[in-house]
XYZ file of C-alpha atoms in Angstrom:
649
model
C -17.734 -11.022 12.235
C -17.726 -7.364 11.079
C -14.903 -5.010 10.310
C -13.544 -1.842 11.803
C -10.404 -0.043 12.894
C -8.424 -2.168 15.312
C -7.029 -0.617 18.472
C -5.970 -3.602 20.493
C -2.768 -5.621 20.620
C -3.883 -8.789 18.911
C -4.622 -7.315 15.521
C -2.757 -6.972 12.274
C -4.120 -3.502 12.512
C -5.370 -1.717 9.389
C -9.029 -0.903 8.723
C -10.896 -3.722 6.994
C -13.333 -3.787 4.099
C -12.829 -3.065 0.436
C -14.210 0.481 0.670
C -11.724 1.582 3.325
C -8.457 1.373 1.479
C -5.256 2.719 2.903
C -2.239 3.773 0.955
C 1.447 3.506 1.587
C 1.264 7.223 2.434
C -0.427 6.223 5.696
C 2.445 3.873 6.476
C 4.985 6.571 5.665
C 3.046 9.077 7.763
C 2.882 6.640 10.698
C 6.575 5.892 10.226
C 7.331 9.623 10.257
C 5.375 10.052 13.476
C 7.245 7.102 15.012
C 10.573 8.672 14.125
C 9.410 12.031 15.521
C 8.185 10.326 18.714
C 11.465 8.449 19.112
C 13.548 11.569 18.515
C 11.874 13.222 21.533
C 13.280 10.414 23.669
C 16.710 10.418 22.054
C 17.834 13.999 22.743
C 21.612 14.215 22.815
C 22.014 10.908 20.967
C 21.954 12.253 17.422
C 25.550 11.295 16.671
C 25.119 7.815 18.116
C 21.891 7.417 16.110
C 23.581 8.482 12.871
C 26.415 6.047 13.515
C 23.943 3.202 14.102
C 22.056 4.147 10.968
C 25.256 3.925 8.919
C 26.065 0.532 10.414
C 22.458 -0.548 9.854
C 22.715 0.316 6.173
C 25.917 -1.707 5.906
C 24.149 -4.622 7.496
C 21.721 -4.868 4.635
C 24.533 -4.954 2.097
C 24.275 -8.657 1.306
C 20.673 -8.301 0.055
C 20.844 -4.730 -1.218
C 22.273 -5.646 -4.645
C 19.284 -7.963 -5.142
C 16.988 -5.071 -4.152
C 18.549 -2.636 -6.656
C 19.965 -0.634 -3.760
C 16.646 -0.356 -1.912
C 16.774 -0.373 1.905
C 14.282 -1.751 4.419
C 14.249 1.688 6.050
C 13.186 3.345 2.784
C 9.713 1.713 2.979
C 9.290 0.947 -0.682
C 6.088 2.221 -2.331
C 6.150 -0.727 -4.762
C 3.488 -2.874 -3.095
C 0.500 -0.976 -1.732
C -2.787 -2.713 -1.016
C -5.552 -2.281 1.525
C -6.337 -4.653 4.360
C -6.985 -5.142 8.048
C -8.855 -7.152 10.653
C -10.460 -6.800 14.057
C -10.921 -8.928 17.171
C -14.665 -8.206 17.439
C -15.238 -9.989 20.732
C -12.310 -8.453 22.608
C -10.728 -11.740 23.666
C -7.271 -10.160 23.435
C -8.228 -7.561 26.014
C -9.723 -10.069 28.455
C -7.612 -11.037 31.452
C -7.341 -14.661 32.591
C -9.859 -14.279 35.432
C -12.528 -12.590 33.314
C -15.463 -14.629 32.082
C -15.666 -15.040 28.321
C -18.402 -16.353 26.081
C -17.368 -19.236 23.785
C -18.504 -17.635 20.536
C -18.229 -19.438 17.236
C -20.963 -18.548 14.754
C -23.284 -18.477 17.757
C -22.668 -19.399 21.401
C -21.134 -22.893 21.339
C -23.169 -25.354 23.390
C -23.638 -29.062 23.854
C -22.256 -31.407 21.247
C -20.733 -28.592 19.141
C -18.868 -27.152 22.141
C -17.233 -30.514 22.881
C -16.046 -30.669 19.271
C -14.621 -27.160 19.117
C -10.909 -27.445 20.049
C -10.664 -23.728 20.837
C -13.242 -23.972 23.671
C -13.423 -27.663 24.594
C -12.233 -28.480 28.129
C -13.103 -32.176 28.199
C -13.985 -33.331 31.706
C -12.911 -29.970 33.190
C -16.316 -28.326 32.587
C -17.750 -27.350 35.984
C -21.241 -28.366 37.118
C -22.453 -24.818 36.465
C -20.969 -24.802 32.935
C -22.513 -28.197 32.171
C -25.939 -26.763 32.980
C -25.400 -23.467 31.152
C -24.084 -25.074 27.945
C -26.339 -28.162 27.674
C -23.565 -30.653 28.472
C -25.546 -32.812 30.926
C -25.340 -36.439 29.894
C -22.763 -35.719 27.194
C -19.938 -36.129 29.727
C -19.310 -38.646 32.533
C -20.184 -37.199 35.979
C -16.563 -36.629 37.105
C -15.027 -33.145 36.945
C -11.237 -33.223 36.362
C -8.871 -30.269 36.756
C -6.651 -29.265 33.858
C -3.587 -30.373 35.859
C -5.045 -33.853 36.342
C -5.860 -34.048 32.621
C -2.278 -33.035 31.880
C -0.897 -35.712 34.204
C -3.034 -38.410 32.556
C -2.071 -37.409 29.020
C 1.658 -37.201 29.757
C 1.429 -40.687 31.251
C -0.280 -41.930 28.059
C 2.213 -40.235 25.718
C 5.162 -41.712 27.606
C 3.799 -45.208 26.942
C 4.590 -44.836 23.235
C 8.061 -46.047 22.302
C 8.007 -44.733 18.718
C 8.464 -40.928 18.429
C 6.045 -40.712 15.478
C 3.296 -42.243 17.653
C 3.899 -39.485 20.206
C 3.705 -36.907 17.404
C 0.350 -38.279 16.178
C -1.000 -38.338 19.756
C -0.001 -34.668 20.226
C -1.564 -33.613 16.912
C -4.799 -35.427 17.817
C -4.845 -33.573 21.144
C -4.341 -30.238 19.344
C -7.358 -30.992 17.142
C -9.447 -31.972 20.172
C -8.451 -29.615 23.011
C -6.255 -26.663 22.046
C -5.544 -25.244 25.504
C -4.623 -28.640 26.952
C -2.242 -29.240 24.016
C -0.412 -25.968 24.720
C -0.453 -26.554 28.494
C 1.328 -29.873 27.940
C 3.827 -28.257 25.598
C 4.565 -25.279 27.880
C 4.945 -27.376 31.046
C 6.956 -30.201 29.410
C 8.811 -28.269 26.743
C 12.151 -30.090 26.986
C 10.457 -33.492 26.675
C 7.906 -32.595 23.988
C 9.872 -30.154 21.810
C 11.660 -33.002 19.957
C 8.227 -34.587 19.390
C 6.341 -31.656 17.839
C 9.451 -30.194 16.162
C 12.855 -31.540 15.144
C 13.741 -34.328 14.814
C 10.327 -36.106 14.816
C 8.589 -33.545 12.569
C 10.938 -34.597 9.756
C 9.657 -38.184 9.830
C 6.100 -36.848 10.153
C 6.532 -34.848 6.924
C 7.907 -37.889 5.106
C 4.795 -39.857 6.123
C 2.326 -36.951 6.190
C 0.065 -38.500 3.567
C -0.374 -41.624 5.674
C -0.983 -39.852 8.993
C -3.115 -37.004 7.536
C -6.468 -36.751 9.334
C -7.781 -33.237 8.922
C -6.298 -30.021 7.486
C -4.413 -27.890 10.008
C -3.589 -25.056 7.623
C -4.212 -23.670 4.139
C -3.101 -25.477 0.985
C -2.584 -23.101 -1.943
C -1.725 -24.977 -5.126
C -1.379 -24.021 -8.782
C -5.077 -24.929 -9.091
C -5.860 -21.835 -6.997
C -3.973 -19.418 -9.252
C -6.083 -16.282 -9.690
C -8.150 -17.170 -6.602
C -5.622 -16.907 -3.759
C -7.430 -14.052 -2.007
C -10.651 -16.105 -2.050
C -8.747 -19.053 -0.564
C -7.394 -16.879 2.266
C -10.947 -15.755 3.031
C -11.941 -19.428 3.454
C -9.789 -19.597 6.596
C -12.154 -19.182 9.572
C -9.987 -16.762 11.565
C -9.652 -13.125 10.533
C -7.166 -11.779 13.095
C -3.979 -13.312 11.721
C -0.673 -12.002 13.049
C 1.818 -14.673 11.941
C 1.874 -16.820 8.791
C 4.468 -19.559 8.334
C 4.655 -20.614 4.684
C 6.646 -23.325 2.905
C 6.765 -24.717 -0.616
C 8.183 -27.999 0.694
C 11.253 -28.010 -1.557
C 13.919 -28.307 1.146
C 12.390 -29.768 4.307
C 15.109 -29.901 6.996
C 17.873 -32.068 5.524
C 15.342 -34.384 3.875
C 14.908 -32.633 0.532
C 11.776 -32.112 -1.567
C 8.674 -33.348 0.278
C 6.200 -31.257 -1.715
C 2.799 -30.740 -0.150
C 3.747 -32.945 2.813
C 5.993 -30.156 4.078
C 2.880 -28.808 5.868
C 4.166 -30.450 9.054
C 6.803 -27.710 9.289
C 4.483 -24.627 9.362
C 2.131 -26.476 11.737
C 5.013 -27.331 14.082
C 6.592 -23.866 13.906
C 3.323 -22.138 14.755
C 2.690 -24.481 17.680
C 5.998 -23.164 19.023
C 5.033 -19.553 18.274
C 2.163 -20.067 20.716
C 3.784 -22.314 23.325
C 7.155 -20.566 23.477
C 6.352 -17.055 22.243
C 2.802 -16.594 23.480
C 1.227 -15.626 20.138
C -2.487 -16.604 20.238
C -3.156 -19.853 18.299
C -6.106 -18.246 16.500
C -3.702 -15.564 15.194
C -1.439 -18.175 13.538
C -1.881 -19.495 9.999
C 0.156 -22.393 8.506
C 0.344 -22.299 4.681
C 1.770 -24.686 2.104
C 2.303 -23.475 -1.452
C 2.004 -26.576 -3.646
C 3.675 -26.200 -7.033
C 4.382 -29.924 -7.431
C 7.339 -32.059 -6.370
C 10.394 -33.605 -8.010
C 10.363 -36.434 -5.480
C 9.629 -39.536 -7.607
C 8.840 -41.675 -4.552
C 6.068 -39.285 -3.518
C 4.694 -38.945 -7.040
C 4.270 -42.730 -7.117
C 2.871 -42.947 -3.562
C -0.874 -43.651 -3.642
C -1.293 -41.793 -0.336
C 0.490 -38.588 -1.460
C -1.786 -35.584 -0.805
C -0.262 -32.995 -3.166
C -0.223 -32.151 -6.882
C 1.084 -35.071 -8.924
C 3.349 -33.114 -11.232
C 6.940 -31.937 -11.516
C 7.732 -28.774 -9.580
C 6.827 -25.526 -11.364
C 9.687 -23.053 -11.733
C 10.445 -19.629 -13.194
C 7.673 -17.162 -13.978
C 4.836 -19.580 -13.153
C 6.286 -20.124 -9.663
C 6.984 -16.459 -8.920
C 3.580 -15.348 -10.203
C 1.838 -17.631 -7.681
C 4.093 -16.421 -4.842
C 3.471 -12.798 -5.827
C -0.283 -13.329 -5.851
C -0.022 -14.937 -2.424
C 2.051 -12.093 -0.921
C -0.289 -9.437 -2.334
C -3.382 -11.283 -1.094
C -1.884 -11.683 2.398
C -1.345 -7.946 2.724
C -4.773 -7.187 1.317
C -6.556 -9.619 3.616
C -4.601 -9.169 6.851
C -2.956 -5.750 6.603
C 0.505 -4.274 6.775
C 1.621 -5.830 10.057
C 1.092 -9.544 9.444
C 4.410 -11.402 9.707
C 5.140 -13.831 6.863
C 7.840 -16.343 7.801
C 9.375 -18.219 4.856
C 10.283 -21.753 5.839
C 12.299 -24.486 4.081
C 12.443 -22.929 0.612
C 15.336 -24.045 -1.621
C 18.375 -21.733 -1.719
C 17.681 -20.329 -5.188
C 14.212 -19.159 -4.119
C 14.863 -18.303 -0.465
C 17.255 -15.409 -1.093
C 15.214 -14.138 -4.026
C 11.982 -14.003 -2.004
C 13.620 -12.400 1.037
C 15.260 -9.746 -1.124
C 12.105 -9.094 -3.150
C 9.604 -8.741 -0.301
C 11.874 -7.466 2.506
C 11.193 -3.820 1.616
C 7.456 -4.176 0.929
C 6.239 -6.682 3.544
C 6.998 -7.805 7.103
C 8.947 -10.943 6.149
C 11.435 -13.205 7.899
C 13.285 -16.302 6.682
C 13.962 -18.606 9.596
C 16.528 -20.713 7.717
C 18.607 -17.683 6.748
C 17.919 -15.201 9.558
C 16.607 -17.264 12.483
C 19.409 -19.831 12.260
C 21.956 -17.015 11.964
C 20.604 -15.256 15.037
C 20.589 -18.352 17.263
C 24.095 -19.399 16.161
C 25.502 -15.899 16.697
C 24.014 -15.946 20.213
C 25.750 -19.281 20.905
C 29.076 -18.003 19.580
C 28.847 -14.804 21.646
C 27.980 -16.829 24.760
C 30.819 -19.299 24.044
C 33.400 -16.486 24.166
C 33.222 -16.719 27.967
C 34.475 -20.309 27.689
C 36.920 -20.101 24.772
C 38.174 -16.554 25.458
C 38.846 -13.593 23.183
C 36.510 -11.200 21.412
C 34.407 -12.076 18.379
C 36.686 -10.275 15.847
C 39.705 -12.210 17.190
C 38.271 -15.570 16.100
C 38.445 -17.339 12.755
C 35.424 -19.267 11.420
C 35.178 -22.205 9.031
C 31.816 -23.409 7.704
C 30.937 -26.703 6.085
C 27.907 -25.824 3.984
C 27.381 -22.636 1.979
C 23.613 -22.676 1.475
C 21.044 -20.328 2.974
C 21.825 -21.360 6.573
C 25.625 -21.227 6.241
C 25.802 -17.921 4.378
C 23.085 -16.418 6.590
C 25.031 -17.287 9.766
C 28.295 -16.078 8.254
C 26.767 -12.734 7.252
C 25.269 -12.060 10.698
C 28.584 -12.914 12.420
C 30.342 -10.520 10.022
C 27.746 -7.824 10.775
C 28.299 -8.178 14.513
C 32.088 -8.015 13.996
C 31.665 -4.810 11.975
C 29.443 -3.365 14.660
C 32.119 -4.038 17.288
C 35.155 -2.915 15.271
C 33.429 -0.255 13.131
C 35.327 -1.771 10.193
C 33.686 -2.273 6.772
C 31.806 -5.557 6.516
C 34.095 -6.636 3.665
C 36.969 -6.697 6.195
C 34.975 -8.746 8.707
C 34.048 -11.305 6.045
C 37.750 -12.122 5.532
C 37.789 -13.886 8.908
C 35.071 -16.288 7.771
C 35.706 -19.161 5.336
C 33.179 -21.501 3.746
C 33.517 -24.996 2.293
C 30.888 -26.308 -0.125
C 30.643 -29.559 -2.098
C 33.491 -28.445 -4.370
C 35.888 -27.453 -1.565
C 36.964 -24.139 -0.063
C 35.247 -21.117 -1.614
C 38.105 -19.036 -3.066
C 38.362 -16.134 -5.504
C 39.450 -18.321 -8.448
C 35.965 -19.943 -8.328
C 34.079 -16.624 -8.298
C 32.675 -16.802 -11.836
C 30.967 -20.148 -11.226
C 29.505 -19.290 -7.785
C 25.869 -18.508 -6.941
C 25.379 -14.864 -5.971
C 25.003 -15.541 -2.237
C 28.382 -17.335 -2.111
C 30.414 -14.637 -3.900
C 31.048 -12.407 -0.830
C 32.900 -15.367 0.738
C 35.329 -16.029 -2.126
C 38.651 -14.963 -0.575
C 42.182 -15.027 -1.992
C 43.617 -18.498 -1.350
C 44.893 -21.561 -3.137
C 42.139 -24.118 -3.941
C 41.489 -26.590 -1.100
C 39.499 -29.716 -1.878
C 38.485 -31.186 1.487
C 37.218 -30.028 4.875
C 40.130 -31.718 6.665
C 42.669 -29.903 4.508
C 40.787 -26.611 5.048
C 40.923 -27.079 8.852
C 44.670 -27.681 8.642
C 45.494 -24.649 6.473
C 42.915 -22.101 7.714
C 43.341 -23.103 11.403
C 39.869 -21.937 12.496
C 38.914 -21.515 16.153
C 35.244 -22.186 15.356
C 33.903 -24.984 13.110
C 30.259 -24.729 12.021
C 28.351 -27.403 10.095
C 25.271 -26.481 8.055
C 25.733 -28.941 5.212
C 22.702 -31.174 5.737
C 25.077 -34.142 5.354
C 25.706 -36.440 8.312
C 29.043 -37.774 9.590
C 31.123 -35.090 7.823
C 32.939 -33.952 10.995
C 35.166 -37.022 11.045
C 37.571 -38.061 13.786
C 40.448 -36.536 11.799
C 38.609 -33.206 11.434
C 37.808 -32.959 15.167
C 41.366 -33.975 16.086
C 42.753 -31.299 13.739
C 40.503 -28.679 15.383
C 41.710 -29.837 18.821
C 45.398 -29.704 17.859
C 44.948 -26.042 16.836
C 42.857 -24.932 19.848
C 42.717 -25.504 23.604
C 38.902 -25.361 23.459
C 37.616 -25.749 19.902
C 34.041 -24.530 19.365
C 32.236 -27.139 17.246
C 28.653 -26.568 16.095
C 27.020 -29.462 14.197
C 23.792 -27.773 13.169
C 22.187 -29.968 10.496
C 18.782 -31.540 11.208
C 17.411 -34.099 11.837
C 19.764 -36.161 14.056
C 20.663 -38.515 11.197
C 22.060 -35.554 9.229
C 24.128 -34.100 12.100
C 27.779 -33.579 11.099
C 28.817 -35.493 14.231
C 27.258 -36.620 17.496
C 27.930 -35.119 20.925
C 29.666 -38.340 21.968
C 32.002 -38.194 18.965
C 32.837 -34.521 19.553
C 33.750 -35.053 23.220
C 35.642 -38.320 22.715
C 37.655 -37.207 19.681
C 38.560 -33.880 21.345
C 39.401 -35.627 24.648
C 36.667 -33.637 26.390
C 38.030 -30.250 25.296
C 35.400 -29.282 22.699
C 32.626 -26.801 23.377
C 29.822 -28.473 21.429
C 26.294 -27.619 20.362
C 24.042 -29.206 17.751
C 20.861 -28.599 15.780
C 19.095 -31.684 17.149
C 19.174 -32.716 20.826
C 21.727 -35.205 22.171
C 21.755 -36.908 25.570
C 24.532 -35.990 28.044
C 27.810 -37.835 27.412
C 30.120 -39.386 30.005
C 33.826 -39.280 29.143
C 36.556 -40.333 31.592
C 34.228 -39.987 34.561
C 32.947 -36.516 33.647
C 29.457 -35.809 32.285
C 29.220 -33.363 29.364
C 25.864 -31.741 28.553
C 25.714 -30.226 25.079
C 23.564 -27.295 24.014
C 21.049 -27.274 21.200
C 21.350 -24.426 18.685
C 17.644 -24.592 18.022
C 15.834 -21.852 16.098
C 13.017 -22.264 18.624
C 15.096 -20.067 20.935
C 14.784 -17.145 18.525
C 11.775 -17.080 16.183
C 8.909 -17.227 18.762
C 10.323 -14.294 20.761
C 11.375 -12.486 17.601
C 7.854 -12.746 16.178
C 6.314 -11.625 19.476
C 8.586 -8.566 19.438
C 7.346 -7.642 15.962
C 3.707 -8.108 17.018
C 3.866 -6.088 20.243
C 5.653 -3.174 18.544
C 3.411 -3.212 15.471
C 6.537 -3.454 13.298
C 6.035 -3.132 9.549
C 9.483 -4.310 8.346
C 12.307 -6.573 9.569
C 15.779 -5.022 9.725
C 19.055 -6.897 10.321
C 19.666 -4.877 13.499
C 16.617 -6.625 14.983
C 18.339 -9.998 14.442
C 21.435 -8.737 16.255
C 19.169 -7.520 19.068
C 17.603 -10.996 19.343
C 21.048 -12.670 19.477
C 22.234 -10.261 22.142
C 19.157 -10.944 24.297
C 19.545 -14.730 24.010
C 23.273 -14.692 24.847
C 22.517 -12.718 28.022
C 20.162 -15.473 29.229
C 23.020 -17.993 29.685
C 23.726 -18.237 33.424
C 27.003 -18.906 35.255
C 25.676 -22.346 36.186
C 25.048 -23.085 32.494
C 28.634 -22.071 31.714
C 29.990 -24.331 34.449
C 28.219 -27.245 32.733
C 29.765 -26.302 29.385
C 26.472 -25.004 27.975
C 26.314 -22.028 25.619
C 22.502 -21.959 25.497
C 20.093 -21.644 28.445
C 17.728 -24.563 29.224
C 14.423 -24.656 27.360
C 12.581 -24.857 30.661
C 12.964 -21.030 30.859
C 11.955 -20.459 27.248
C 8.974 -18.157 27.899
C 11.129 -15.820 29.996
C 13.799 -15.963 27.283
C 11.213 -15.201 24.576
C 9.892 -12.195 26.537
C 13.414 -10.760 26.789
C 14.063 -11.345 23.087
C 10.705 -9.772 22.199
C 11.514 -6.707 24.309
C 14.945 -6.267 22.695
C 13.530 -6.683 19.171
C 10.656 -4.273 19.884
C 13.086 -1.698 21.309
C 15.126 -1.875 18.103
C 11.960 -1.503 15.992
C 11.100 1.694 17.893
C 14.671 2.964 17.547
C 14.659 2.403 13.775
C 11.235 4.020 13.338
C 9.680 0.771 12.101
C 7.222 0.348 15.002
C 3.656 1.666 14.757
C 2.202 0.831 18.167
C 2.369 4.139 20.028
C 3.102 5.251 22.600
C 6.013 2.915 23.297
C 5.465 0.933 26.540
C 7.890 1.945 29.299
C 8.840 -1.595 30.378
C 8.942 -3.715 27.230
C 9.777 -6.974 29.048
C 6.726 -6.664 31.314
C 4.626 -5.595 28.357
C 5.760 -8.629 26.334
C 4.919 -10.949 29.254
C 1.492 -9.358 29.646
C 0.736 -9.976 25.959
C 1.614 -13.673 25.989
C -1.161 -16.250 25.551
C -1.475 -18.585 28.522
C -3.179 -21.962 27.959
C -5.008 -22.119 31.288
C -8.702 -23.035 30.924
C -11.105 -20.097 30.927
C -14.374 -20.053 32.881
C -17.509 -19.731 30.724
C -20.604 -17.819 31.674
């Protein structure tokens, strides 16, 4: 495929080849030029910039102790390796109406073309294309349009009554005809999102060994220790922009699924393309297999992973470190690594460790936080007041709960200009042992300690609701049915319009259902959930609930990083994403009680999020794609992959 210096959008961006190494000095020099470039456009805003910088530093405070005081903006020189890739054939630069050649190793023709999902069009090949690519006789004589193919497939998928059957049908389509798969997903996103993502993907992971047909990503196990870079080179695509990686230890609310957690990176990256417009060939799903502690899987004859107890400690971190180093070496400085469904004890450690040396993002900690903050900000129009005037109570103090709490506190601090320690006092968390209070501080994990406030011990959620009197109740416990009738009634007695967010996935783990929330609150609750619920009728009125789904945030967030050539993720970018999402809620949505916009507009939403995130990257001096485009929303839209069939010469 060849190597060289990349100049186009779709590239991770550094020069490739072992002989052409780049040092962190280049990054620092680029970063310096970015800052200089941005300063030209920020004349007269020095004071405002300094103020934002101070707030930005505060916003990293929760992870800074784990980073020995290091900031994302410092651009740590700790991890410096060479790397980079190039789109040799210029597909990224081609517009939709330009002819392209279906290159693989050579020009794909005949039987091989029909079996290449990237270029296969099924019965949509024109007469001219059938002659040019030796397809005569290999297809029936009819020529079908992509729209007719889509209509037929949606009809077939709707015949299945079992969600897992729909999931398998969609995965088979992805392996057969990539563009048709994404066309279906883009055009029918509200219907198919629960199929390719939560809640169905959870069941798919549980049964992944049984439904496994062909690998859809890279499996890096302890057997590959010392050879991870070689394994990455086995992947056929070189121009990788986004990697979603899991170790399978905490899949949704289902626990340790080991190697079978691969369904999550595959599903997430399908959404990166469908909802965020990142090219499918630029996406790489990865599962790190260090074993599993799930006895059922270890005894399952169809289990596809290592049959051993989960590795921990130095052995675990050595493999992860080799992986992170190899990723940067193979794909360059600007490849986004999204950590997905890691257990709490590893998730915070990895985010803190690599946040200053790599472009990393943890969807469970940061993505969830961003989408929930957006919902809360949007809900203020319905429940009244400003964000700092509200009091929050969380059930669940893991990576999702503490991540959401921290981002809400950061936004409060931004609005009030008060220290983040003051903002945190308006947020209370309940874990399995009751309310987190200062008397428990010595026994708490490090990520819970900032939330240990002065208060008498409280043992139950119901008691906490009664004594704390929160205006907002957020569930991230992973335990179903924990927002009981008594809890919802207590919230309603304290508030005219209680905001209740039951975020745990899948549906079986939701803290309460939409129907329960509306009935127990007598129709007064503003409700949103992690998994989708059907509209509810109560006393003649229909209530439509929103879905606080990370799919609102991470595809647009990732696109924003790609189009700006960002080299680090800063907390201010998460706030920018939340702000952009909240602004997409229309007056009509509010009238229906919704605090999230419909998914039918998701590509427009993603473009706006990407633009806001990119703008913040330029402002912070973390963007490397210069000069900065004038209209970032239009630029984001122009960069988005569209799954319409291409015409072949």
